[in-house]
Coordinates of C-alpha atoms (C1' of nucleotides) in Angstrom, one line a residue:
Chain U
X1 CA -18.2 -7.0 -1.0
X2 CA -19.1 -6.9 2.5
X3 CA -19.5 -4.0 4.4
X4 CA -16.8 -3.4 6.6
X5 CA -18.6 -1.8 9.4
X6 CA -21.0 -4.7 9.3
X7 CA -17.7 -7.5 9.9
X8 CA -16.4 -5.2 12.8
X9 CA -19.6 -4.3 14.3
X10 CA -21.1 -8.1 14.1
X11 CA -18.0 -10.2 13.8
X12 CA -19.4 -13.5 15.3
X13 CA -22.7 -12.9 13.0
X14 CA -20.6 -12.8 9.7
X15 CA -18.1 -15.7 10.8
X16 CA -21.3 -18.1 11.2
X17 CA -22.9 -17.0 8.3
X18 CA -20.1 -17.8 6.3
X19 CA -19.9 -21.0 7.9
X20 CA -23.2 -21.8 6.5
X21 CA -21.1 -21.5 2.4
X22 CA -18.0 -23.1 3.8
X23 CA -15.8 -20.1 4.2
X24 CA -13.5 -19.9 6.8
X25 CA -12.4 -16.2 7.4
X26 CA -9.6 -14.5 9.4
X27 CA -12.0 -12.0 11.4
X28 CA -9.3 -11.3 14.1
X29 CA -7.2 -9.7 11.4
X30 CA -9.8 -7.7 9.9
X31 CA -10.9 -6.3 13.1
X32 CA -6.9 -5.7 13.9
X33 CA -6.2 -3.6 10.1
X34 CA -9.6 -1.7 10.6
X35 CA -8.0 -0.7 14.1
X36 CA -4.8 0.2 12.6
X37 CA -6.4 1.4 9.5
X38 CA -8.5 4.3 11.7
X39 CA -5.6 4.7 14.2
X40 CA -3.7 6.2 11.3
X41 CA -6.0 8.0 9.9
X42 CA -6.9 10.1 13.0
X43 CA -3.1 10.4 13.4
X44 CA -2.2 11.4 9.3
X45 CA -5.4 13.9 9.4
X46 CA -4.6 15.7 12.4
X47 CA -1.0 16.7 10.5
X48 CA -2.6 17.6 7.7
X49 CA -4.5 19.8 9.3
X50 CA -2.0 21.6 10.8
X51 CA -0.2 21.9 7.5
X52 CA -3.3 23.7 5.9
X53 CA -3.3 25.9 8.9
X54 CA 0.2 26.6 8.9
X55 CA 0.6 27.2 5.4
X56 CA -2.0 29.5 5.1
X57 CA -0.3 31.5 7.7
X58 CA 3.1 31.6 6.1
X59 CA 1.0 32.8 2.9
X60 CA 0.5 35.9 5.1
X61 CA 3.7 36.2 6.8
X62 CA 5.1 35.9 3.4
X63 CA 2.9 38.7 2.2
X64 CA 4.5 41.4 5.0
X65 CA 7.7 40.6 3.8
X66 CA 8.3 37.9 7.3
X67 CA 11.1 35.7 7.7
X68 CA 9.4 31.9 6.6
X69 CA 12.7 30.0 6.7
X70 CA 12.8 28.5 10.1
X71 CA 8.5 27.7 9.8
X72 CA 8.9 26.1 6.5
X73 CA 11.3 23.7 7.7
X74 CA 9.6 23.0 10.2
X75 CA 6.5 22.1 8.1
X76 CA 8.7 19.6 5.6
X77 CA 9.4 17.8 8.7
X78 CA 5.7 17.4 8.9
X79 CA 5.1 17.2 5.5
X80 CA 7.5 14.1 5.6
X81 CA 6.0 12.6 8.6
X82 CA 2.5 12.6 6.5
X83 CA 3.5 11.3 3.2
X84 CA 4.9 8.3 5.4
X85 CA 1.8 7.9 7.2
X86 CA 0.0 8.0 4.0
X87 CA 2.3 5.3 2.9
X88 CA 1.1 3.2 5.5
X89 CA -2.5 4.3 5.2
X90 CA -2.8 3.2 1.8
X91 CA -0.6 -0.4 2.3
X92 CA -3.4 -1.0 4.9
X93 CA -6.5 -0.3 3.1
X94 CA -5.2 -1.8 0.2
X95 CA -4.8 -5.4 2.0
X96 CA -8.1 -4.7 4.1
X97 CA -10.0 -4.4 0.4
X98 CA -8.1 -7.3 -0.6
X99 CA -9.2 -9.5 1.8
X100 CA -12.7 -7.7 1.4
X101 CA -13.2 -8.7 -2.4
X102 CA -11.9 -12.2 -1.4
X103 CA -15.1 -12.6 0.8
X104 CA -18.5 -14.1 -0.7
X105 CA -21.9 -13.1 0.0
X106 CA -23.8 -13.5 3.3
X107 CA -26.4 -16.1 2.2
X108 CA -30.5 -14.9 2.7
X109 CA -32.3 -16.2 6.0
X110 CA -34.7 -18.2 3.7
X111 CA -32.0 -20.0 1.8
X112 CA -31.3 -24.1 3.4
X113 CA -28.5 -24.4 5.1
X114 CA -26.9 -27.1 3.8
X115 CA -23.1 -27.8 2.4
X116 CA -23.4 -28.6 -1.5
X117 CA -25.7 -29.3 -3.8
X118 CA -27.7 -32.3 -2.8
X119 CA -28.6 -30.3 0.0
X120 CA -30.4 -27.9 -2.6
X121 CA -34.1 -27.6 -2.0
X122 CA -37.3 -28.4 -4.4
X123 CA -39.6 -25.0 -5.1
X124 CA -41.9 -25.7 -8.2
X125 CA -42.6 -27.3 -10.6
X126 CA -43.6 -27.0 -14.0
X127 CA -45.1 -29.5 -16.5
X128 CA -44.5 -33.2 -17.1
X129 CA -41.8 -35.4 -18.2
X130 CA -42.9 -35.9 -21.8
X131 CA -43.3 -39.9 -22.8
X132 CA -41.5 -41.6 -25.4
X133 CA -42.6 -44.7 -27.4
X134 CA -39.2 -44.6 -28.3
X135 CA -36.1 -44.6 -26.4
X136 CA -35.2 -41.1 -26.4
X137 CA -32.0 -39.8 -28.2
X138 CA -29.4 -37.2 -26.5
X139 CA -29.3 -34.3 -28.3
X140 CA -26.1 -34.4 -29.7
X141 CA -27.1 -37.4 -31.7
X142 CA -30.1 -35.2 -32.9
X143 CA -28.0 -32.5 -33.8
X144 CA -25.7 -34.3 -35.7
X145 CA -28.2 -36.4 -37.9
X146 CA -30.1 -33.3 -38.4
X147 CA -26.8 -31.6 -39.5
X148 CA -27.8 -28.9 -37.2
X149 CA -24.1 -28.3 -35.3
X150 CA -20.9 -29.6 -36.0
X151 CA -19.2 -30.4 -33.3
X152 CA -16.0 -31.6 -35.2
X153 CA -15.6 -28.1 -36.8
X154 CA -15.6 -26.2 -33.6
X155 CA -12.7 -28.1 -33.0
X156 CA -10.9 -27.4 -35.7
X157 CA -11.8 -24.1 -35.9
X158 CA -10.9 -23.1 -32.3
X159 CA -10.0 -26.2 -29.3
X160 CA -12.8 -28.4 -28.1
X161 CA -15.4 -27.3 -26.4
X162 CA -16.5 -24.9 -29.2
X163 CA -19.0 -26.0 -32.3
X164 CA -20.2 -24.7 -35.2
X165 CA -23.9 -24.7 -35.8
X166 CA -25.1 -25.1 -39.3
X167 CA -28.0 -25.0 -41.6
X168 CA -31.5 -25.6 -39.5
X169 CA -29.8 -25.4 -36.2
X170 CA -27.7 -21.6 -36.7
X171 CA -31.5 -20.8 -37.7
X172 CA -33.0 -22.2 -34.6
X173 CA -30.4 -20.5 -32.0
X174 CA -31.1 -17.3 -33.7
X175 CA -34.7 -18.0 -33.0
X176 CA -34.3 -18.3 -29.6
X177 CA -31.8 -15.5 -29.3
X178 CA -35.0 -13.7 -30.8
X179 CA -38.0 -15.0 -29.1
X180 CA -36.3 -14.7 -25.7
X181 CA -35.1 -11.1 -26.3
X182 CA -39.0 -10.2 -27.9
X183 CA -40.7 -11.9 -24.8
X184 CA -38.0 -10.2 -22.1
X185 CA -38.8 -6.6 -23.8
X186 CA -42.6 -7.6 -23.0
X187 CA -41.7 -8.1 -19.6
X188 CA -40.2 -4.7 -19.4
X189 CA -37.0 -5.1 -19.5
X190 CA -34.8 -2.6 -21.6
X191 CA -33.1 -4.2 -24.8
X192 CA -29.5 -3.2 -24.6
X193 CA -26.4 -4.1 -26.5
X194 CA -23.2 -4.0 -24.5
X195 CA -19.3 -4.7 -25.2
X196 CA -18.3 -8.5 -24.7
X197 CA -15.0 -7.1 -24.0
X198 CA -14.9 -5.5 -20.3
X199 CA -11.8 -4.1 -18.3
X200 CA -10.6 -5.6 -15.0
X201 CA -12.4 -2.5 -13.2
X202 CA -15.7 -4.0 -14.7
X203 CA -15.2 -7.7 -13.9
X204 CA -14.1 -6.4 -10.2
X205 CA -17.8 -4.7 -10.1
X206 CA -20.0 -8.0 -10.5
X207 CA -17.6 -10.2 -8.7
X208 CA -15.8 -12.4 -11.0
X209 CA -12.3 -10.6 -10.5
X210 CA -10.3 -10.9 -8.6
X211 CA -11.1 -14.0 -7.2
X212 CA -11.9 -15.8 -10.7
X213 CA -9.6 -14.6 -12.7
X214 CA -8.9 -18.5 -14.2
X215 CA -12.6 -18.7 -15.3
X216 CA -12.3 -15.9 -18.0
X217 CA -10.8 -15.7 -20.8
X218 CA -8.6 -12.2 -21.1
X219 CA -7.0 -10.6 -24.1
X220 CA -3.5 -9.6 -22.6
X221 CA -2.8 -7.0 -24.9
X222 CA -5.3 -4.8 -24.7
X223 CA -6.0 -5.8 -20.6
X224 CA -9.7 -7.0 -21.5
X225 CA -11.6 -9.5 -20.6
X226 CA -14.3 -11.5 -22.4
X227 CA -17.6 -11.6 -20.5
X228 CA -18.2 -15.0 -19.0
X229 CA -22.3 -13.4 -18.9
X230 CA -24.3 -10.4 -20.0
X231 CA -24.8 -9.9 -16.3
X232 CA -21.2 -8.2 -16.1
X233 CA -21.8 -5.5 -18.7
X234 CA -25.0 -5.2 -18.0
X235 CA -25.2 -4.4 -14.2
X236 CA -21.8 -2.5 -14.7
X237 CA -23.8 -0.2 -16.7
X238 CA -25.0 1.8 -13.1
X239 CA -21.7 1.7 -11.4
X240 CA -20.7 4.8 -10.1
X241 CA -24.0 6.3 -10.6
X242 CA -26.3 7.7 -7.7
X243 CA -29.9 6.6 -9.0
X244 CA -32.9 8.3 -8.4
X245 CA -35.9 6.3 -5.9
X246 CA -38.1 6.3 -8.7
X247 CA -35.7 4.8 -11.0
X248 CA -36.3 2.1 -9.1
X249 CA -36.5 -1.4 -10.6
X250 CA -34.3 -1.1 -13.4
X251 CA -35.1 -3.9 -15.8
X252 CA -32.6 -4.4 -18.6
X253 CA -31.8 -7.2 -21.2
X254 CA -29.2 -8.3 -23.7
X255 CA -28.6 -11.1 -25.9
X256 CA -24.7 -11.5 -25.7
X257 CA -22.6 -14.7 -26.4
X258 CA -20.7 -15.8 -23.0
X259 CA -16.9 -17.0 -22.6
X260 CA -15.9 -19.3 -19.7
X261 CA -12.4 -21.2 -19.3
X262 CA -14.5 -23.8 -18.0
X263 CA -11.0 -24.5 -15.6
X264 CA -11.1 -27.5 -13.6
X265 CA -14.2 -29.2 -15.4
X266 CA -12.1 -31.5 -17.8
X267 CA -13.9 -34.4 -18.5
X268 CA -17.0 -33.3 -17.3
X269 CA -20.0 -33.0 -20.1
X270 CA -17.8 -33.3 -22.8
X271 CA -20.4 -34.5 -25.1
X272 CA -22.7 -32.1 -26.9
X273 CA -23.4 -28.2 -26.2
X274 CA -24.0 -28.1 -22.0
X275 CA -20.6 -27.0 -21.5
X276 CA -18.8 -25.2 -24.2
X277 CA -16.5 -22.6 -23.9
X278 CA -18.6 -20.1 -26.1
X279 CA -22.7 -20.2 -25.4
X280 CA -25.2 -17.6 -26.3
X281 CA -27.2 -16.5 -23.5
X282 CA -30.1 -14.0 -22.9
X283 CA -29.9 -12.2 -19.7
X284 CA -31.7 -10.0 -17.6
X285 CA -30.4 -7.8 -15.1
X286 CA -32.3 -6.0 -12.3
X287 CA -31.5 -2.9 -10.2
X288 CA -33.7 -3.0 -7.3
X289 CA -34.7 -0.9 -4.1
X290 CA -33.2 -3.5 -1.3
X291 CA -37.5 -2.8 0.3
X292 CA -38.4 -5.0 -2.5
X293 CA -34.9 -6.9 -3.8
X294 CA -37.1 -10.5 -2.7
X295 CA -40.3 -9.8 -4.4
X296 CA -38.5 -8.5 -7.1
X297 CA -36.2 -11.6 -7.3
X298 CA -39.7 -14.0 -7.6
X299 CA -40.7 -11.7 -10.1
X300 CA -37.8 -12.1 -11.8
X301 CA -37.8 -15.6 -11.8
X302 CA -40.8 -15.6 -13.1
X303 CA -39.8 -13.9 -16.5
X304 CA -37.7 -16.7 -17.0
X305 CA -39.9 -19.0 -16.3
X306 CA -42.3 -17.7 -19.0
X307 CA -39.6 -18.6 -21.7
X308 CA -39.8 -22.6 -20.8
X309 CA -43.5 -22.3 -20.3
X310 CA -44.0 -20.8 -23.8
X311 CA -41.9 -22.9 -25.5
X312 CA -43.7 -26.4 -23.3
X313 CA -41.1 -27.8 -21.9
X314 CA -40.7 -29.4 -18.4
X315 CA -38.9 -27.9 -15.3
X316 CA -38.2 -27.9 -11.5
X317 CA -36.7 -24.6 -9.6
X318 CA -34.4 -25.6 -7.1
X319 CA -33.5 -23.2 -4.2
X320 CA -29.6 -23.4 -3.8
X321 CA -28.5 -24.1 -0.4
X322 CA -25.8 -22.1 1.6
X323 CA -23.0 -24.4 -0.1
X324 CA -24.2 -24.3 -3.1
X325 CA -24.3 -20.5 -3.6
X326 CA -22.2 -18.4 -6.0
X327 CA -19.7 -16.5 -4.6
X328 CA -21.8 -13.0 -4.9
X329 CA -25.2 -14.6 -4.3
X330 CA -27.5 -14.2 -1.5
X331 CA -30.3 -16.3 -2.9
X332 CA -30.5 -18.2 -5.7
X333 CA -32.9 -20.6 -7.4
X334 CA -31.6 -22.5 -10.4
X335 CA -34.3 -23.8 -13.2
X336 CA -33.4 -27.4 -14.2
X337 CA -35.3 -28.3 -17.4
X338 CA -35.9 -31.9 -18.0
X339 CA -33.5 -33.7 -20.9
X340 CA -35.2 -37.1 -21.4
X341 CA -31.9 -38.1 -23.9
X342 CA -29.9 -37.9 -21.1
X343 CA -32.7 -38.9 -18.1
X344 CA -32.2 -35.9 -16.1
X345 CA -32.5 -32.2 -15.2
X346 CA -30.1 -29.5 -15.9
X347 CA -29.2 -26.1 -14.9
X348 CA -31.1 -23.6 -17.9
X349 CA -31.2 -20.7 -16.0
X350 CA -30.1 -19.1 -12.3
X351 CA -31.8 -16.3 -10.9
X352 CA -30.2 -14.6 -7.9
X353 CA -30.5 -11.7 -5.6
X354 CA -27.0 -9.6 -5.3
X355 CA -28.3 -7.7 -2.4
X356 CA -25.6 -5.2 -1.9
X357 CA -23.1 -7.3 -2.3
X358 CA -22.1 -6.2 -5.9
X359 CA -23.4 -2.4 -5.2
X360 CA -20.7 -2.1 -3.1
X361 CA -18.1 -3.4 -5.5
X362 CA -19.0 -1.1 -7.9
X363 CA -20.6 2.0 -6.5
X364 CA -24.6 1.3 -7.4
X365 CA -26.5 4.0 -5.1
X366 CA -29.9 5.6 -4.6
X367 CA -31.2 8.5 -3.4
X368 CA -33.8 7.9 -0.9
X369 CA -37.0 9.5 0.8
X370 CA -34.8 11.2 3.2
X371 CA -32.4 11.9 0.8
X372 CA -29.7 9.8 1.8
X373 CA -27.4 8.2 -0.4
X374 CA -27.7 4.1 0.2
X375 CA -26.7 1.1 -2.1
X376 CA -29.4 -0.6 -4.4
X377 CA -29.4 -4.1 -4.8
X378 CA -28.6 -6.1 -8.1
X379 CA -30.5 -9.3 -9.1
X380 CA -30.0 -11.2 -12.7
X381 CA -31.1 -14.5 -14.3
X382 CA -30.5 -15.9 -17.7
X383 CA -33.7 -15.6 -19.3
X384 CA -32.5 -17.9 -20.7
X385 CA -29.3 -20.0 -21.5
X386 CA -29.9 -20.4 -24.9
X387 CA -27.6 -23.5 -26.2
X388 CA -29.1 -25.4 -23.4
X389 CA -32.6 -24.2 -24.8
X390 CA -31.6 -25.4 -28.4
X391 CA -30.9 -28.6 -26.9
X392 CA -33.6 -28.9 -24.5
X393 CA -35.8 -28.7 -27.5
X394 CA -34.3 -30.8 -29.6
X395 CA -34.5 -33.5 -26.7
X396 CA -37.9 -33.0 -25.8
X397 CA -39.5 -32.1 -29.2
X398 CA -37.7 -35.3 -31.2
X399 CA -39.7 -37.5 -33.0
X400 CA -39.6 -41.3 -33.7
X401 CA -38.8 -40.9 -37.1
X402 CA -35.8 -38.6 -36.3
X403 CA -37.6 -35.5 -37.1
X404 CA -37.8 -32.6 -34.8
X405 CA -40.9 -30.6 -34.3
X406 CA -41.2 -26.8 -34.0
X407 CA -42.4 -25.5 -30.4
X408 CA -45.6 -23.3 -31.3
X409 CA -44.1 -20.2 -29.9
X410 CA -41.3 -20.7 -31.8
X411 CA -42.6 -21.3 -35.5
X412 CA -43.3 -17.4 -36.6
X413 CA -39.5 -16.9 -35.6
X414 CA -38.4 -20.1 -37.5
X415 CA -40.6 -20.2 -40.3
X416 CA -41.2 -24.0 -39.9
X417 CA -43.2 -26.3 -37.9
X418 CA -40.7 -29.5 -37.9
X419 CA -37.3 -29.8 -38.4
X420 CA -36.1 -32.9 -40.8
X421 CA -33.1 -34.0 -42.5
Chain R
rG1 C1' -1.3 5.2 -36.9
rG2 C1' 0.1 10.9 -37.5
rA3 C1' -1.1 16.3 -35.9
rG4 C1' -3.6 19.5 -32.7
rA5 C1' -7.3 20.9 -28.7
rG6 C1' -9.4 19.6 -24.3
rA7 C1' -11.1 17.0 -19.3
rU8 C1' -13.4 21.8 -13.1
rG9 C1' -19.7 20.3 -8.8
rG10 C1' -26.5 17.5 -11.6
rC11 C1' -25.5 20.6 -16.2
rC12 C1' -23.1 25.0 -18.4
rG13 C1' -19.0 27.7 -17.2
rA14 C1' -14.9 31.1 -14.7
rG15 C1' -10.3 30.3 -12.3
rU16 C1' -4.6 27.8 -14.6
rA17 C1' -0.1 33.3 -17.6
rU18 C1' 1.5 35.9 -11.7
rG19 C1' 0.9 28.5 -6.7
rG20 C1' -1.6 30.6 -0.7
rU21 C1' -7.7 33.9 1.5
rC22 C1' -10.6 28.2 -4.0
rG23 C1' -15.0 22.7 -2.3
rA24 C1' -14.0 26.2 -6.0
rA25 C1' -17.2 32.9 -9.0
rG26 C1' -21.4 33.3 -12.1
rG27 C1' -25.5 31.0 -14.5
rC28 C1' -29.0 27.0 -15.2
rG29 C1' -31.4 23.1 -12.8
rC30 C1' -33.3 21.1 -8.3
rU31 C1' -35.4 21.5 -3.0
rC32 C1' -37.8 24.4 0.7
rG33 C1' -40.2 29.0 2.0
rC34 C1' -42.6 33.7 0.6
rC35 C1' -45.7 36.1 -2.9
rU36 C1' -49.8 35.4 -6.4
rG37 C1' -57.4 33.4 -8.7
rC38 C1' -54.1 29.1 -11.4
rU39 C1' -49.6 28.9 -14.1
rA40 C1' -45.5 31.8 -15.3
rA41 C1' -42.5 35.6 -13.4
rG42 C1' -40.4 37.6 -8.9
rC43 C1' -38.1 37.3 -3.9
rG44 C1' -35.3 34.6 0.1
rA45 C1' -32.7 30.3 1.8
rG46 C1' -30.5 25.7 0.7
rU47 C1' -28.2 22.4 -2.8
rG48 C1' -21.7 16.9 -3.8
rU49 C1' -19.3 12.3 -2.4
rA50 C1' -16.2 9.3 0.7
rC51 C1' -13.8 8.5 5.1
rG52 C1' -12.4 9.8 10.4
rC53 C1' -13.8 11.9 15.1
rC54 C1' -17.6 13.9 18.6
rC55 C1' -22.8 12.4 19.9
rA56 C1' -26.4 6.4 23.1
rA57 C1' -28.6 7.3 18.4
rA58 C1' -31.2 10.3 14.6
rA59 C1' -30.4 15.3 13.8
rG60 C1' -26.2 17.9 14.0
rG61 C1' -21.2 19.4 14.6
rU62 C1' -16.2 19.0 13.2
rG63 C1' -11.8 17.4 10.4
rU64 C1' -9.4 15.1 6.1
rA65 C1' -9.5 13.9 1.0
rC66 C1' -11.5 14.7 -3.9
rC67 C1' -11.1 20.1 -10.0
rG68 C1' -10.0 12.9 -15.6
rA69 C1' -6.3 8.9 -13.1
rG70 C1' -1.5 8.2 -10.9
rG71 C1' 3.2 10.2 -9.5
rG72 C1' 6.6 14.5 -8.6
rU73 C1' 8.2 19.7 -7.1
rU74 C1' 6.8 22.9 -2.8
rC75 C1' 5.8 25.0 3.8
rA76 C1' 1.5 25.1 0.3
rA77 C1' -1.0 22.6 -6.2
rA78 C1' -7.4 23.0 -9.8
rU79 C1' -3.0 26.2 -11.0
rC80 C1' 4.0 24.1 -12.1
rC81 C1' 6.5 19.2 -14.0
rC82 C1' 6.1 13.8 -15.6
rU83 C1' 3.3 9.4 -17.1
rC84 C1' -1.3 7.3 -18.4
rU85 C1' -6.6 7.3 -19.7
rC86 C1' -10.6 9.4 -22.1
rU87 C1' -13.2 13.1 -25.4
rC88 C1' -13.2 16.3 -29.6
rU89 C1' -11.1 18.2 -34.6
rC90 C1' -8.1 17.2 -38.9
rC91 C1' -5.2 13.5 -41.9
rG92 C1' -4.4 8.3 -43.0
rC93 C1' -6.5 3.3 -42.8
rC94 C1' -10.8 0.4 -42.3
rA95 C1' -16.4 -2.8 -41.3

RNA sequence: GGAGAGAUGGCCGAGUAUGGUCGAAGGCGCUCGCCUGCUAAGCGAGUGUACGCCCAAAAGGUGUACCGAGGGUUCAAAUCCCUCUCUCUCCGCCA
């Protein structure tokens, strides 16, 4: 969420900003309820106060034994006139915060301007493309002659879009979930195991409700959500909470599995594990003084970057452009990995800087040096997706002979150095 | 799922029977100052958040709201009534 005072105080600012992602809002209207919004309030307050004052005096007439009956009606007059006001008050700020959590993130100065995703720009680099004297097979053909997941089963089991790993390959995502969470704990960050059911109050926090309400997958019943990413529970965890300065970076993990709808992507990767509607994922969540939200954003980046390092595979980091930018994002750089079964780089993990965007959804504060209370920024990454991982391996790592060998890092988790049939 | 108890400031805890002077006693903690070879103890002062208004702005001042959440009664609600949520205890069921 914006801050208010920001879009009234700097309305032509925020308009082009927004620009920059695409988004077209209604500033005049804002500026209008906020004017409304305050009129009323300096209107309902100055009642109210002269209820207190007047009851407090009736309290004493009463006392001596006064005559109250011509005051007190004249206060229920008043007392009328407020609740009414308060009425209006409320149906104000309540389409004012509507509009609000509606309204994406101002993009960073540093991140391209540019309107979707070819526009995104080239950061680093990491590695080669490894070489084949083969012709390289997509991992779901590995998988399946490996009998390492069953895509058939999922299926069955649930709808498409979900598969069952087996044998080798449960063994090898458990690995991962592992190695990722072992190496993220050496980074600092705090292990934690949250709910993968949140409430709407939650989801509203981190920014996927209200506006992406279609992406999630909810349990009616029991008003619940699934969490479409770690990130949700995870950054949740602060909300309503007034930090401390030296608190200052919190660094927490979790291994969780993730649930997306995956709405409006029919048809698109529906071969093999890129896009199902249940993937494991290892995130990591920051909560950052905004001083050092940047720095702590390469950093970040960083730790994530150590997972494909360690494990030897190739990758490029791509700074998102102002189209391309998630709705709460202010900077984000996605890491493609290199897939040489399918010729191209994919999205493996996306590291982002909240700013205060989701503080201010869900009350994420510090106390600083002069004691005043101000909102801390929130950053995350996957660190990393770990289906896309599995498959990333499996893709890079295949051998001519069909065989699948065992990234170093990976064999004391494993217990093997090559995967066969 | 059944029965009961409870939810008050950073924490503990009074206030709720008899609604008004209660943003809320007292204690602890914390901050600042004093005192003191050091530390402890002691003494003094301060110590919530949000929003509005005043102020060029910071500082500050002022007002409103907030005693789990929402609604109701009343001139007036921490206090009375209703609904919900959560916590604890006991019983049942269960990984």
């Amino acid at each position: 969420m914006l801050d208010l005072k920001l879009i009234t105080g700097n309305p032509e600012y925020v308009k082009n900003e927004l620009k920059k992602r695409n988004t077209e809002i209604d500033i005049e209207n804002i500026l209008k309820l906020d004017e409304e919004r305050r009129k009323i309030i300096l209107n309902v307050e100055e009642l109210k106060k002269l209820r207190n004052d007047t009851s407090k005096e009736i309290g004493i007439i009463k006392k001596q034994g006064g005559d109250i009956s011509e005051i007190s009606a004249r206060m229920k007059k008043v007392s009328e006139e407020i609740s009414e006001l308060d009425n209006m008050l409320k149906n104000v700020e309540e389409t004012l915060k509507n509009i609000l959590l509606n309204i994406p993130n101002i993009p960073d100065e540093t991140v391209p301007v540019g309107s979707d995703e070819n526009a995104n720009v080239l950061y680093k680099e990491y590695g080669h493309k490894p070489s084949f004297d083969f012709e390289p097979k997509a991992h779901w053909e590995i998988a399946e002659s490996l009998n390492l997941v069953d895509f058939e089963k999922g299926a069955t089991l649930a709808k498409s879009r979900f598969s069952v790993y087996t044998g080798f390959g449960a063994k090898l995502e458990r690995a991962l979930i592992n190695f990722m969470l072992d190496v993220q704990s050496e980074n600092g960050y705090k292990e934690i195991i949250p709910p993968f059911l949140v409430n709407a109050n939650t989801m509203t926090g981190t920014g996927q409700l209200p506006k992406f309400e279609e992406e999630l997958f909810k349990c009616e019943r029991d008003e619940l959500y699934l969490i479409p990413t770690a990130e949700v529970p995870l950054t949740n965890l602060y909300a309503d909470t007034i930090l401390s300065e030296e608190d200052l970076p919190i660094k927490v993990t979790a291994y969780t599995p993730c649930f997306r709808r995956e709405a409006g992507s029919y048809g698109k990767d529906v071969r093999g594990l890129i896009r199902q509607h249940q993937f494991n994922k290892v995130e990591i969540v920051k909560i950052a003084h905004p001083e050092n939200s940047m720095m702590e954003l390469e950093l970040l980046l960083e730790d994530a970057e150590k997972i494909l390092q360690m494990l030897g595979l190739h990758y490029r980091v791509m700074t998102l452009c102002t189209g391309d930018l998630g709705f709460s994002s202010s900077k984000t750089y996605d890491i493609e990995v290199w897939l040489p079964g399918q010729n191209c780089y994919r999205e493996i993990s996306s590291c982002s800087n909240f700013k205060d965007f989701q503080a201010r959804r869900a009350g994420i504060k510090f106390r600083n040096k002069n004691k005043k209370v101000e909102f801390a920024h929130t950053l995350n990454g996957s660190g990393l997706a770990v289906g896309r991982t599995f498959l990333a391996i499996l893709e890079n790592y295949q051998q001519k002979d069909g065989s699948v060998v065992v990234p170093e890092a990976l064999r004391p988790y494993l217990g093997v150095d090559i995967i066969t049939k």
